[in-house]
Short mmCIF file of C-alpha atoms and ligand atoms in Angstrom, two decimals:
data_model
loop_
_atom_site.label_atom_id
_atom_site.label_comp_id
_atom_site.label_asym_id
_atom_site.label_seq_id
_atom_site.Cartn_x
_atom_site.Cartn_y
_atom_site.Cartn_z
CA MET A 1 0.00 0.00 0.01
CA ILE A 2 1.27 3.49 -0.87
CA THR A 3 1.79 5.97 1.98
CA LEU A 4 1.81 9.59 0.87
CA TYR A 5 3.02 12.29 3.26
CA GLY A 6 1.98 15.91 2.78
CA VAL A 7 -0.99 18.19 3.19
CA PHE A 8 -3.09 19.10 0.16
CA ARG A 9 -1.74 22.67 0.27
CA SER A 10 1.66 21.58 -0.93
CA ARG A 11 3.24 19.81 -3.90
CA ALA A 12 1.56 16.68 -2.51
CA SER A 13 -1.33 17.91 -4.69
CA ARG A 14 0.52 16.41 -7.66
CA PRO A 15 0.68 12.75 -6.59
CA ILE A 16 -2.73 13.02 -4.93
CA TRP A 17 -4.30 14.25 -8.19
CA LEU A 18 -2.72 11.30 -9.99
CA LEU A 19 -3.78 8.77 -7.33
CA TYR A 20 -7.34 10.09 -7.67
CA GLU A 21 -7.12 9.80 -11.49
CA LEU A 22 -6.16 6.13 -11.12
CA ASP A 23 -8.48 5.40 -8.22
CA LEU A 24 -5.58 3.90 -6.28
CA PRO A 25 -5.92 3.39 -2.53
CA PHE A 26 -3.29 5.06 -0.35
CA ILE A 27 -2.64 6.05 3.25
CA HIS A 28 -2.52 9.83 3.48
CA VAL A 29 -0.43 11.34 6.26
CA PRO A 30 -1.11 15.10 6.25
CA VAL A 31 2.33 16.40 7.25
CA ILE A 32 2.29 20.22 7.24
CA GLN A 33 5.16 22.59 6.38
CA ALA A 34 6.98 23.57 9.61
CA TYR A 35 7.18 27.20 8.47
CA ARG A 36 3.38 27.42 8.53
CA LEU A 37 3.25 26.67 12.24
CA PRO A 38 3.85 29.21 15.03
CA GLN A 39 5.91 26.61 16.96
CA ALA A 40 6.74 23.53 14.96
CA SER A 41 8.66 21.96 17.84
CA ALA A 42 5.96 22.43 20.48
CA PRO A 43 4.89 19.10 22.01
CA ASP A 44 1.32 19.56 20.76
CA ALA A 45 2.33 20.71 17.24
CA PRO A 46 0.87 18.61 14.42
CA LEU A 47 3.18 16.30 12.48
CA ASN A 48 5.27 18.67 10.36
CA THR A 49 8.29 18.75 8.08
CA ALA A 50 10.60 19.37 11.07
CA SER A 51 9.16 16.56 13.21
CA PRO A 52 11.80 13.91 14.02
CA GLU A 53 9.28 11.24 13.00
CA PHE A 54 8.94 12.78 9.52
CA LEU A 55 12.67 13.52 9.17
CA ARG A 56 13.22 9.78 9.48
CA VAL A 57 11.13 9.44 6.26
CA ASN A 58 12.62 12.45 4.41
CA PRO A 59 15.79 13.84 5.99
CA LEU A 60 15.40 16.86 3.66
CA GLY A 61 12.31 17.85 5.64
CA GLN A 62 10.08 18.45 2.63
CA ILE A 63 6.75 17.15 1.40
CA PRO A 64 5.56 15.19 -0.47
CA ALA A 65 7.17 11.89 0.39
CA PHE A 66 6.08 8.50 -0.91
CA VAL A 67 6.74 5.12 0.68
CA GLU A 68 5.80 1.73 -0.73
CA ASP A 69 7.39 -1.67 -0.14
CA GLY A 70 10.64 -0.14 1.08
CA LEU A 71 10.88 2.37 -1.80
CA VAL A 72 11.07 5.96 -0.56
CA LEU A 73 10.67 8.86 -3.04
CA THR A 74 10.93 12.48 -2.02
CA GLU A 75 10.48 14.48 -5.23
CA SER A 76 6.88 15.13 -6.26
CA LEU A 77 7.39 14.54 -9.98
CA ALA A 78 9.55 11.44 -9.44
CA ILE A 79 6.57 10.15 -7.44
CA THR A 80 4.04 10.92 -10.17
CA ASN A 81 6.25 9.46 -12.90
CA HIS A 82 6.92 6.30 -10.88
CA ILE A 83 3.19 5.75 -10.23
CA ALA A 84 2.42 6.41 -13.89
CA ARG A 85 5.11 4.01 -15.10
CA THR A 86 4.13 1.19 -12.77
CA ARG A 87 0.30 1.38 -12.81
CA GLY A 88 -0.71 4.44 -14.77
CA GLY A 89 -2.51 2.67 -17.64
CA ALA A 90 -3.15 5.20 -20.41
CA LEU A 91 -1.81 8.00 -18.19
CA GLY A 92 1.62 6.38 -18.20
CA PRO A 93 4.10 5.68 -21.00
CA GLN A 94 3.18 2.92 -23.43
CA ASP A 95 6.74 2.50 -24.75
CA ALA A 96 10.28 3.83 -24.33
CA ALA A 97 9.68 6.78 -26.66
CA GLU A 98 6.67 7.92 -24.62
CA ALA A 99 8.67 7.47 -21.40
CA ALA A 100 11.38 9.73 -22.82
CA LEU A 101 8.85 12.37 -23.89
CA ILE A 102 7.19 12.30 -20.46
CA ASP A 103 10.64 12.84 -18.90
CA GLN A 104 11.28 15.70 -21.31
CA TRP A 105 8.07 17.61 -20.49
CA THR A 106 8.47 16.89 -16.78
CA LEU A 107 11.98 18.33 -16.81
CA LEU A 108 10.82 21.34 -18.79
CA ALA A 109 8.13 21.87 -16.14
CA VAL A 110 10.62 21.90 -13.26
CA THR A 111 13.48 23.70 -14.96
CA ALA A 112 11.73 26.35 -17.07
CA ILE A 113 8.25 26.75 -15.63
CA GLU A 114 8.04 26.09 -11.90
CA ALA A 115 10.33 28.77 -10.43
CA PRO A 116 9.07 31.81 -12.39
CA ALA A 117 5.44 30.61 -12.05
CA LEU A 118 5.91 30.26 -8.29
CA GLU A 119 7.47 33.72 -8.11
CA ILE A 120 4.36 35.17 -9.78
CA MET A 121 2.09 33.43 -7.30
CA LEU A 122 4.11 34.28 -4.20
CA VAL A 123 4.50 37.96 -5.13
CA THR A 124 0.81 38.24 -6.03
CA ASN A 125 -0.35 36.49 -2.85
CA ALA A 126 1.83 38.83 -0.79
CA GLY A 127 0.08 41.80 -2.42
CA GLY A 128 3.21 42.67 -4.41
CA ASP A 129 1.27 43.16 -7.62
CA GLY A 130 0.16 46.47 -6.06
CA THR A 131 3.73 47.78 -5.59
CA PRO A 132 6.29 48.89 -8.22
CA GLU A 133 8.88 46.36 -6.90
CA GLY A 134 6.34 43.55 -6.99
CA GLN A 135 5.20 44.49 -10.47
CA ALA A 136 8.82 44.50 -11.65
CA ALA A 137 9.44 41.04 -10.15
CA ILE A 138 6.26 39.72 -11.82
CA ALA A 139 7.28 41.24 -15.16
CA ILE A 140 10.71 39.52 -15.00
CA ALA A 141 9.13 36.16 -14.10
CA ALA A 142 6.54 36.54 -16.88
CA GLU A 143 9.26 37.29 -19.40
CA ARG A 144 11.15 34.13 -18.33
CA LEU A 145 8.00 32.13 -18.97
CA ARG A 146 7.22 33.47 -22.45
CA ARG A 147 9.72 31.30 -24.34
CA PRO A 148 8.70 27.95 -22.78
CA LEU A 149 5.03 28.97 -23.03
CA GLN A 150 5.46 29.72 -26.75
CA ARG A 151 7.02 26.26 -27.17
CA LEU A 152 4.05 24.74 -25.36
CA GLU A 153 1.58 26.80 -27.38
CA THR A 154 2.97 25.53 -30.68
CA HIS A 155 3.01 21.92 -29.46
CA LEU A 156 -0.49 22.00 -27.96
CA LYS A 157 -1.96 23.66 -31.05
CA ALA A 158 -0.65 20.76 -33.13
CA HIS A 159 -1.20 17.84 -30.71
CA GLY A 160 -3.76 18.83 -28.06
CA HIS A 161 -1.76 17.13 -25.30
CA LEU A 162 1.90 16.75 -24.46
CA VAL A 163 2.42 13.05 -25.27
CA GLY A 164 0.52 10.55 -27.39
CA GLY A 165 -2.43 12.84 -28.17
CA ARG A 166 -4.07 11.96 -24.81
CA PHE A 167 -3.97 13.15 -21.19
CA THR A 168 -0.92 11.65 -19.46
CA VAL A 169 1.16 12.23 -16.38
CA ALA A 170 3.20 14.72 -18.43
CA ASP A 171 0.13 16.98 -18.72
CA LEU A 172 -0.55 16.60 -14.99
CA ASN A 173 3.05 17.44 -14.02
CA LEU A 174 3.26 20.47 -16.26
CA ALA A 175 -0.24 21.74 -15.43
CA GLU A 176 0.60 21.64 -11.74
CA CYS A 177 3.82 23.65 -12.22
CA LEU A 178 2.08 26.17 -14.48
CA ARG A 179 -0.89 26.52 -12.12
CA TYR A 180 1.07 29.03 -10.03
CA ALA A 181 1.23 31.41 -13.01
CA GLN A 182 -2.54 31.55 -13.21
CA ALA A 183 -2.15 34.37 -10.70
CA HIS A 184 -1.24 36.35 -13.89
CA PRO A 185 -4.26 35.72 -16.16
CA ALA A 186 -3.08 38.23 -18.81
CA LEU A 187 0.12 36.22 -19.31
CA ILE A 188 -1.72 32.92 -19.69
CA GLY A 189 -4.18 34.68 -22.03
CA GLU A 190 -1.31 35.42 -24.44
CA PHE A 191 -1.22 31.65 -25.16
CA PRO A 192 -4.75 30.50 -26.01
CA ALA A 193 -3.91 26.84 -26.67
CA VAL A 194 -2.09 26.65 -23.32
CA GLU A 195 -5.01 28.38 -21.61
CA SER A 196 -7.62 25.96 -22.95
CA TRP A 197 -5.40 22.91 -22.31
CA LEU A 198 -4.90 24.04 -18.70
CA LYS A 199 -8.61 24.54 -18.28
CA ALA A 200 -9.26 21.05 -19.69
CA CYS A 201 -6.74 19.55 -17.24
CA GLN A 202 -8.36 21.32 -14.32
CA VAL A 203 -11.96 20.35 -15.10
CA ARG A 204 -11.05 16.69 -14.78
CA PRO A 205 -12.96 15.12 -11.88
CA ALA A 206 -9.76 13.93 -10.17
CA PHE A 207 -8.29 17.46 -10.20
CA GLN A 208 -11.59 18.84 -8.92
CA ARG A 209 -11.61 16.28 -6.10
CA MET A 210 -8.05 17.16 -5.11
CA TRP A 211 -8.83 20.89 -5.35
CA ALA A 212 -11.97 20.63 -3.19
CA ALA A 213 -9.95 18.83 -0.49
CA ARG A 214 -7.24 21.47 -0.75
CA MET A 215 -9.73 24.32 -0.40
CA ALA A 216 -11.28 22.60 2.62
CA GLU A 217 -7.89 22.57 4.34
CA PRO A 218 -7.07 25.59 6.58
CA ALA A 219 -4.94 28.13 4.68
N1 LIG B 301 11.37 19.65 -5.49
C1 LIG B 301 10.55 19.24 -4.38
C2 LIG B 301 10.14 20.46 -3.57
C3 LIG B 301 9.43 20.07 -2.29
C4 LIG B 301 9.04 21.30 -1.49
O1 LIG B 301 9.61 22.39 -1.61
N2 LIG B 301 8.04 21.09 -0.65
C5 LIG B 301 7.58 22.19 0.20
C6 LIG B 301 6.05 22.17 0.28
S1 LIG B 301 5.32 22.42 -1.30
C7 LIG B 301 8.08 21.95 1.62
O2 LIG B 301 8.05 20.84 2.09
N3 LIG B 301 8.56 23.01 2.27
C8 LIG B 301 9.03 22.92 3.62
C9 LIG B 301 10.46 23.31 3.71
O3 LIG B 301 11.15 23.40 2.68
O4 LIG B 301 10.91 23.51 4.82
C10 LIG B 301 9.32 18.49 -4.91
O5 LIG B 301 8.86 18.82 -6.02
O6 LIG B 301 8.84 17.56 -4.25
#
């Protein structure tokens, strides 16, 4: 049985979305980020990323973490790709070429998309879009995203999805990294194929289920 550590309001959303897609049972341990707690080391603090018990699972002190049959994985997209490869059905690779393409889009997601998209979300959530410094930071992050987004736009216009003309774990991985940039709707609107693909990913019942659970969790 899979054990997945991490609250919904974290990158645990990625494997949880996939587990819901595949209807796979798992034990969910809602470990929370230590920095979100007033006193992570207090005796009555909930299980968190600085708890000794969790550090025995992931010494890096980050969520998500995945444990199954002695295999421990502590990178969200390594977790999704492993699940997809081993029991993903149509959401996983059907041959070596698809496996390579899924790796390619996953790596693009984490190297070219995630950091600037996250910057946009963090600055916006902190109210920085109302200050000149914040606006400048958002403009720089948006500019960093335009080249990979143009690459995606061209690909999605031609193929509809990232790999194999169907929804796969590659779409899930990339949609989750790009989600942070939705705090800048005008930027996403510059790329209509990306915008409608993202919408299609996020209306999937498994995403909606994950999102409802996330929204129900205290902020
Ligand atoms: N590259 C890692 C990043 C994991 C990560 O940064 N997790 C955050 C929550 S989304 C965390 O645990 N932060 C707590 C900390 O770094 O102290 C992944 O994708 O799994």
